[in-house]
Short mmCIF file of C-alpha atoms in Angstrom, two decimals:
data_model
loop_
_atom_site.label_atom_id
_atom_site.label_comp_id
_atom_site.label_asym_id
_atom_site.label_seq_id
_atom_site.Cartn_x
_atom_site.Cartn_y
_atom_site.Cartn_z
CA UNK A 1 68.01 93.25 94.22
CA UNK A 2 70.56 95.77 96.03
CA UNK A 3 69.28 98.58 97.49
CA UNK A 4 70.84 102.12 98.34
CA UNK A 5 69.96 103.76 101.68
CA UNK A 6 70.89 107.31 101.43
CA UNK A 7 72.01 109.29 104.41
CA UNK A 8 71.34 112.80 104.78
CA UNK A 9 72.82 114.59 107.88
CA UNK A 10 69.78 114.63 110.29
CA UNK A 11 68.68 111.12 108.68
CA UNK A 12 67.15 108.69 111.50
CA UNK A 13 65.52 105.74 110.25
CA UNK A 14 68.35 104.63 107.74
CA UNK A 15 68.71 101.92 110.38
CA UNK A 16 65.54 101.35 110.60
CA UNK A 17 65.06 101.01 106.48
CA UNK A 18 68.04 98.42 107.02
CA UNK A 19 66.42 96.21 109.62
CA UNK A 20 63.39 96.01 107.13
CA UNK A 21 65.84 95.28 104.05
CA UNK A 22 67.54 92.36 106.11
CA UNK A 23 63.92 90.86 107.40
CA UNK A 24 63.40 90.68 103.83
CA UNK A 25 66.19 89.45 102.18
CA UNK A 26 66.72 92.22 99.99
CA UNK A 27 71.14 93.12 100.02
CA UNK A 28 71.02 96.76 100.60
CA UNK A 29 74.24 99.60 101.18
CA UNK A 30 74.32 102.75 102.70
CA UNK A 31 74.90 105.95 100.59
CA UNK A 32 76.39 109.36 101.69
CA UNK A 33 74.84 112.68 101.21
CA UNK A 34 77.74 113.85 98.83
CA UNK A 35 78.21 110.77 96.98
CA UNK A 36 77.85 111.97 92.88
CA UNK A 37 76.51 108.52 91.59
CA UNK A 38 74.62 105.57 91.96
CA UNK A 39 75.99 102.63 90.56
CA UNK A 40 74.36 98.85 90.87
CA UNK A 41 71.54 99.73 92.61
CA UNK A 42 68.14 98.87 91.64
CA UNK A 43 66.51 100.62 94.45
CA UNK A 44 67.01 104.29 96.34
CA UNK A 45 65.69 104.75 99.36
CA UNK A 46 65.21 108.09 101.16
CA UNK A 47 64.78 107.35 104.86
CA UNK A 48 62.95 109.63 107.53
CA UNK A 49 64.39 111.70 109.56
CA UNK A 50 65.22 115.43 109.90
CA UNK A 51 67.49 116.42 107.03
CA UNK A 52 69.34 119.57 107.75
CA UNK A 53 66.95 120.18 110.95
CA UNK A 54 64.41 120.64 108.99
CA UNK A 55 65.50 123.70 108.60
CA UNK A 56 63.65 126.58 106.45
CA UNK A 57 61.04 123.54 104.88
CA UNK A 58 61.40 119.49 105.82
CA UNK A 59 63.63 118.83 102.76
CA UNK A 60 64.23 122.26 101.23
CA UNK A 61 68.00 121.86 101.88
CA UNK A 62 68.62 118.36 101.32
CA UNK A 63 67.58 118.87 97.71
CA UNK A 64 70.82 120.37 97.11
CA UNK A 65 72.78 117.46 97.70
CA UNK A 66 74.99 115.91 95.07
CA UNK A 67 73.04 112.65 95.49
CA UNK A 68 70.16 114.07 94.94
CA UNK A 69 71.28 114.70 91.11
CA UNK A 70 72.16 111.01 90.65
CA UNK A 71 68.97 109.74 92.78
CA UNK A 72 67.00 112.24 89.83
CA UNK A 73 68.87 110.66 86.98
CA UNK A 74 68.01 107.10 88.55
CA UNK A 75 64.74 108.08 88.61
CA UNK A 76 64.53 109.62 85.01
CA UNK A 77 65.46 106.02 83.35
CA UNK A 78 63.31 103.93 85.74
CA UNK A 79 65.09 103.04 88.65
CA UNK A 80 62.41 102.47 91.64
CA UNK A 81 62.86 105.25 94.53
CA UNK A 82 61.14 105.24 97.42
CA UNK A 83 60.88 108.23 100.08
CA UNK A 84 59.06 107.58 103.82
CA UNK A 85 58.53 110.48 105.63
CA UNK A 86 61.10 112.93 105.05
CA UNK A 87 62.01 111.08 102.31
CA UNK A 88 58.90 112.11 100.92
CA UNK A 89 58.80 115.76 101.60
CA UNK A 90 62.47 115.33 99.55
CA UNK A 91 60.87 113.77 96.99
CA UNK A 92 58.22 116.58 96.22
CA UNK A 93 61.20 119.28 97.18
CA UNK A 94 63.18 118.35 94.62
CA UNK A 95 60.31 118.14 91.98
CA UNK A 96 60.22 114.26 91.36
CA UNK A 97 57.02 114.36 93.42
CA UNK A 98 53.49 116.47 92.66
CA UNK A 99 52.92 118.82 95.51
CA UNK A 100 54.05 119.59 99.23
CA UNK A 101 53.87 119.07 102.51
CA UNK A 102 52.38 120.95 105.10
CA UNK A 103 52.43 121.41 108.65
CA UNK A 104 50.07 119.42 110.76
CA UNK A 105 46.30 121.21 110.57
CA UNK A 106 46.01 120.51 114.84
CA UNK A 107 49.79 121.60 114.55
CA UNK A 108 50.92 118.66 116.88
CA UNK A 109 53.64 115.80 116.04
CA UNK A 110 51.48 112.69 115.64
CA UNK A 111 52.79 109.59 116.47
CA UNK A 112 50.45 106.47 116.06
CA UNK A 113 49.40 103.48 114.04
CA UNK A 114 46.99 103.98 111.23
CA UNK A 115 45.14 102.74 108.35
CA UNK A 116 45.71 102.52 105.10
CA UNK A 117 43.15 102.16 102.25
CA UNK A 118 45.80 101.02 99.18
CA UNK A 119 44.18 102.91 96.23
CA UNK A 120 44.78 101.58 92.16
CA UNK A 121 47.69 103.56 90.81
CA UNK A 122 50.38 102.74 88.51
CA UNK A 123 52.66 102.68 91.61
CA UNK A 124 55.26 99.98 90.94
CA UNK A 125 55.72 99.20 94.62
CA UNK A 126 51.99 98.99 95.67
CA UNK A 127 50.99 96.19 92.65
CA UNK A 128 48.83 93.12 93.23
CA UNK A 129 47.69 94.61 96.86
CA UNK A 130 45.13 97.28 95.65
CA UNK A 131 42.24 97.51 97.78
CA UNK A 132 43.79 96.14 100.97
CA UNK A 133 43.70 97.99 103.70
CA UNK A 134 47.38 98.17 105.74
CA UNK A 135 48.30 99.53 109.55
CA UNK A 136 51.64 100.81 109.80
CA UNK A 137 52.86 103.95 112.00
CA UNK A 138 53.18 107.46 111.52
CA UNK A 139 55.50 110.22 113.09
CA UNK A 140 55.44 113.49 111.77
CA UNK A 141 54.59 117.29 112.36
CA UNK A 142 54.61 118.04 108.77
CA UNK A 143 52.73 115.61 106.60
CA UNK A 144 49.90 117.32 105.65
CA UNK A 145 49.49 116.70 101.76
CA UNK A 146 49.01 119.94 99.82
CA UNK A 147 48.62 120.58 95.96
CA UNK A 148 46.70 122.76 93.61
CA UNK A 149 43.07 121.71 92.28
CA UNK A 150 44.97 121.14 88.57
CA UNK A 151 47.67 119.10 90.16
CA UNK A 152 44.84 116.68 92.55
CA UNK A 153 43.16 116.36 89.03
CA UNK A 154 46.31 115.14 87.55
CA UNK A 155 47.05 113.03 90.29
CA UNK A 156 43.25 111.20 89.79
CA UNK A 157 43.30 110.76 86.44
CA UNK A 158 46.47 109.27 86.42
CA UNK A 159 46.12 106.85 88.87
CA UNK A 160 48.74 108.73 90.91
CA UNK A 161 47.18 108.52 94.22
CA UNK A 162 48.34 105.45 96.02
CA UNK A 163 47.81 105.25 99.51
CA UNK A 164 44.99 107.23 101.70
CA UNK A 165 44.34 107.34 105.41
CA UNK A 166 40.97 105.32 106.58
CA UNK A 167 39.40 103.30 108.67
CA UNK A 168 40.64 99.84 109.50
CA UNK A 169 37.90 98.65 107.42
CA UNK A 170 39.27 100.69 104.41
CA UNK A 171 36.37 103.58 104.54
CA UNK A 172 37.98 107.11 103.85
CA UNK A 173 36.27 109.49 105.86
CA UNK A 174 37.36 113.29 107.34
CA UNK A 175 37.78 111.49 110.90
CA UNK A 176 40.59 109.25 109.81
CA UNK A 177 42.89 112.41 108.33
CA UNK A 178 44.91 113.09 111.18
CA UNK A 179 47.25 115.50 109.21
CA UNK A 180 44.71 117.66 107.20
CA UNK A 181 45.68 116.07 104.29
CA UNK A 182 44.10 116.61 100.66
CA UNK A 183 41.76 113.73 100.01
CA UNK A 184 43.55 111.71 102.96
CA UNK A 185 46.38 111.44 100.75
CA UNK A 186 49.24 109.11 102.38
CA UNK A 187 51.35 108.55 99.64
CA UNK A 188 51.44 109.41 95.78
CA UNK A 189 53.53 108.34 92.71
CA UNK A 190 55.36 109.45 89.91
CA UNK A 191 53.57 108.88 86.25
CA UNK A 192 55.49 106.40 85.60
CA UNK A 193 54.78 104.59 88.97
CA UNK A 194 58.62 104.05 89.76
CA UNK A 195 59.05 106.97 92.24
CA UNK A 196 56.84 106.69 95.51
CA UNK A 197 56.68 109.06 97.88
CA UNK A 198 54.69 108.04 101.36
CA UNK A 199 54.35 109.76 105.42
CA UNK A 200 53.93 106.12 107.37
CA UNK A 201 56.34 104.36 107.46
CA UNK A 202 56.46 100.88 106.10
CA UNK A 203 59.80 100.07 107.62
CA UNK A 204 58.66 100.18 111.07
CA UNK A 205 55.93 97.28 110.20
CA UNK A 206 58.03 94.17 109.16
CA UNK A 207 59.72 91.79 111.23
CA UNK A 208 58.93 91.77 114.53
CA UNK A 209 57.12 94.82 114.77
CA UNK A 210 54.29 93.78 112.17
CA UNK A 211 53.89 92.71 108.50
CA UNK A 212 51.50 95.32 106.68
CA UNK A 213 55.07 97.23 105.91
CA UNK A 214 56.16 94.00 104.40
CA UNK A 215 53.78 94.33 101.04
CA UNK A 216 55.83 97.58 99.95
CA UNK A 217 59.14 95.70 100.37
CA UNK A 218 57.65 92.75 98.83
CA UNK A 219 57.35 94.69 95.76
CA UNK A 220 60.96 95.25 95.73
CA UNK A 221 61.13 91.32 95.40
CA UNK A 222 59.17 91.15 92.29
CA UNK B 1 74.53 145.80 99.39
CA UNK B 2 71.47 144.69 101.57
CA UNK B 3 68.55 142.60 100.27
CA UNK B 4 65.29 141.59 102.64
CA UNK B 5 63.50 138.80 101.53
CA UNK B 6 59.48 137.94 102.64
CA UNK B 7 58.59 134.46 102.25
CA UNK B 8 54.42 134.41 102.51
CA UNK B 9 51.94 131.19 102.50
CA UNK B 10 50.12 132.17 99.04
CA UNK B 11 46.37 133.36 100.22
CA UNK B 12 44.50 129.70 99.44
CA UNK B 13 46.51 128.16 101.79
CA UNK B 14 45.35 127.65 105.31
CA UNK B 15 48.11 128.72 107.69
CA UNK B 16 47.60 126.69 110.92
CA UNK B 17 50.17 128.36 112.96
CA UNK B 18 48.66 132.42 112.08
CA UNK B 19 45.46 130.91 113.00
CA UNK B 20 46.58 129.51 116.29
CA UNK B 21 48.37 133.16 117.12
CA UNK B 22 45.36 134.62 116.62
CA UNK B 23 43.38 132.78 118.77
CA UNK B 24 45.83 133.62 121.55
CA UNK B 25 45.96 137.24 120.36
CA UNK B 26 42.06 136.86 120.66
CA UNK B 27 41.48 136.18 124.15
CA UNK B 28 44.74 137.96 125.58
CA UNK B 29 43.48 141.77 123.97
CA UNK B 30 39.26 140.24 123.74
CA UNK B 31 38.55 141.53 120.34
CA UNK B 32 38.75 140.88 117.02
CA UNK B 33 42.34 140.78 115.87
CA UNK B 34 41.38 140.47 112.43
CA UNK B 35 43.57 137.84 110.08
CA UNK B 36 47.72 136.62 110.79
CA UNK B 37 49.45 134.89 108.66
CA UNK B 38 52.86 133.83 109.16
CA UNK B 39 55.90 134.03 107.03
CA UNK B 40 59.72 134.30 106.80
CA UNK B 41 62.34 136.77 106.62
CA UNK B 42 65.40 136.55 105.27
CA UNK B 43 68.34 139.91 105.84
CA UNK B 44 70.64 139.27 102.83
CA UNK B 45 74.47 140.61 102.75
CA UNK B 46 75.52 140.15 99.30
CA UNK B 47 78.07 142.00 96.44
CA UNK B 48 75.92 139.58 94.10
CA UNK B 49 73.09 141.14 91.54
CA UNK B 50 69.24 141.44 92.11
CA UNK B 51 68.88 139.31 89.50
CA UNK B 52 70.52 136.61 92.21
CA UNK B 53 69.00 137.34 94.85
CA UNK B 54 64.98 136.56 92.89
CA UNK B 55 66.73 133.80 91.81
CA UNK B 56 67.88 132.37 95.33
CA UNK B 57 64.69 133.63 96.77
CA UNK B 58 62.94 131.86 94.37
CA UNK B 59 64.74 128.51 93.83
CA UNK B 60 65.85 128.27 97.78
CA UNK B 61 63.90 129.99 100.00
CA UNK B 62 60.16 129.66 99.09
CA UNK B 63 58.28 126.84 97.76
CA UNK B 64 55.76 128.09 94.77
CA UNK B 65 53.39 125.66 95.58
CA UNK B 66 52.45 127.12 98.82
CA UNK B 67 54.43 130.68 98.72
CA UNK B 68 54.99 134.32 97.38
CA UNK B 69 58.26 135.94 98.10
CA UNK B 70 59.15 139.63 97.93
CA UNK B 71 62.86 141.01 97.44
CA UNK B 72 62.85 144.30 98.89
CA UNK B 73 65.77 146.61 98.42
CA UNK B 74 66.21 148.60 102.12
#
């Protein structure tokens, strides 16, 4: 398993995504921005951060990249790509995710450990833990899920939906959507399952600062 | 030649920060402001063709899953 941690400029938690990689075992390398290809890697990981300053939308610019056309190509013949947080908004930026990102509905940045209810989906890195309920941290002003009616639909019937805000008992109630999220939506997949696209952020919960993070990088193991 | 691009959130979509304006707007004149939404402008310098500029405004600088865009021609 070898892993590629791109680096956008405004990136912050590449480190971070590395520290969780090396509590885990799993070899991973980082990637630059303008970097046209991907070789060896079974893995792509989009880290958080603040690409381009967030500038005109969180992840409008970074799209543009030259990576980005190689992570897209991964993506298209199965490699497994995973974006936290900005990552994420990236992700549904550039089209390989359904939807968008929104700001905050209280308009605040919202820093805290949630919940977690892990929903069915074809998601390749959420297998074998459906059902469980995981804590892990959040930081963002803008993670407020947003699609169309059609496109929630979609996501439903396809199993798309992978991870949803709740209570710690796993109960997914109004109270527990901090962000104003659709449905409590945390984190969604592609069709295929192999591109996952989440707000908390899973690195921050392995090692010494918890294990619920560890069953997404666990995934990466199997 | 001069193009002005308006990037709007599309009309379903709730716009926290127009809401929270007008709240302020609210109790600073104490009436009914009526609705604000908030959007973005863009002033455009450019020897390129229209056909460009809906392309850039459309590709770049709005998302169509939560915005309209406008290219005016000052």
């Amino acid at each position: 398993m070898r892993v590629a941690i791109i680096q956008f400029l405004g990136t912050n938690c590449d480190f971070d995504c590395k520290y969780a990689c090396d509590c885990m075992g799993i070899e991973s390398e980082f990637v630059w921005h303008d970097e046209g290809e991907l070789k060896n890697f079974d893995c792509v990981i989009l880290p958080g951060g603040f690409s381009y300053g967030d500038y005109l939308r969180s992840g409008a610019l970074a799209k543009f990249s030259s990576i980005m056309n190689a992570v897209k190509s991964f993506a298209k013949y199965g490699g497994y790509v995973l974006g936290i947080c900005n990552g994420f908004q990236i992700l549904t930026e550039s089209g390989l995710l359904t939807g968008t990102l929104l700001k905050n509905t209280n308009l605040k940045f919202i820093h805290k450990d949630v919940y977690l209810k892990v929903e069915n989906s074809v998601c390749g890195f959420a297998q074998d833990i459906e059902k469980k309920v995981l804590k892990m941290p959040i930081a963002h002003g803008e993670g407020n899920y947003f699609c169309s009616v059609d496109q929630l639909k979609y996501l439903e019937d396809n199993n798309m939906i992978v991870l949803r805000y709740s209570s710690k008992d796993g109960s997914v109630e109004d109270e527990f959507n901090l962000n104003g999220s659709l449905g409590n939506i945390a984190g969604i997949c592609n069709e295929k399952g192999n591109v996952f696209g989440l707000m908390p952020h899973p690195e921050r919960a392995v090692g010494d600062l918890g294990h619920d993070g560890e069953e997404i990088w666990k995934s990466l193991l199997k | 030649m001069k193009y002005i691009v308006i990037v709007k959130p599309k009309k379903a979509i709730l716009d926290p920060q127009g809401q929270a304006i007008k709240k302020v707007a609210q109790n600073y004149f104490k009436k009914d402001i009526g609705d604000i939404r908030v959007g973005k402008y863009f002033e455009i310098e450019t020897q390129e063709s229209q056909e460009i500029v809906e392309d850039l405004a459309k590709k770049i600088l709005s998302n169509d899953v939560i915005e309209d865009y406008e290219v005016i021609k000052p």
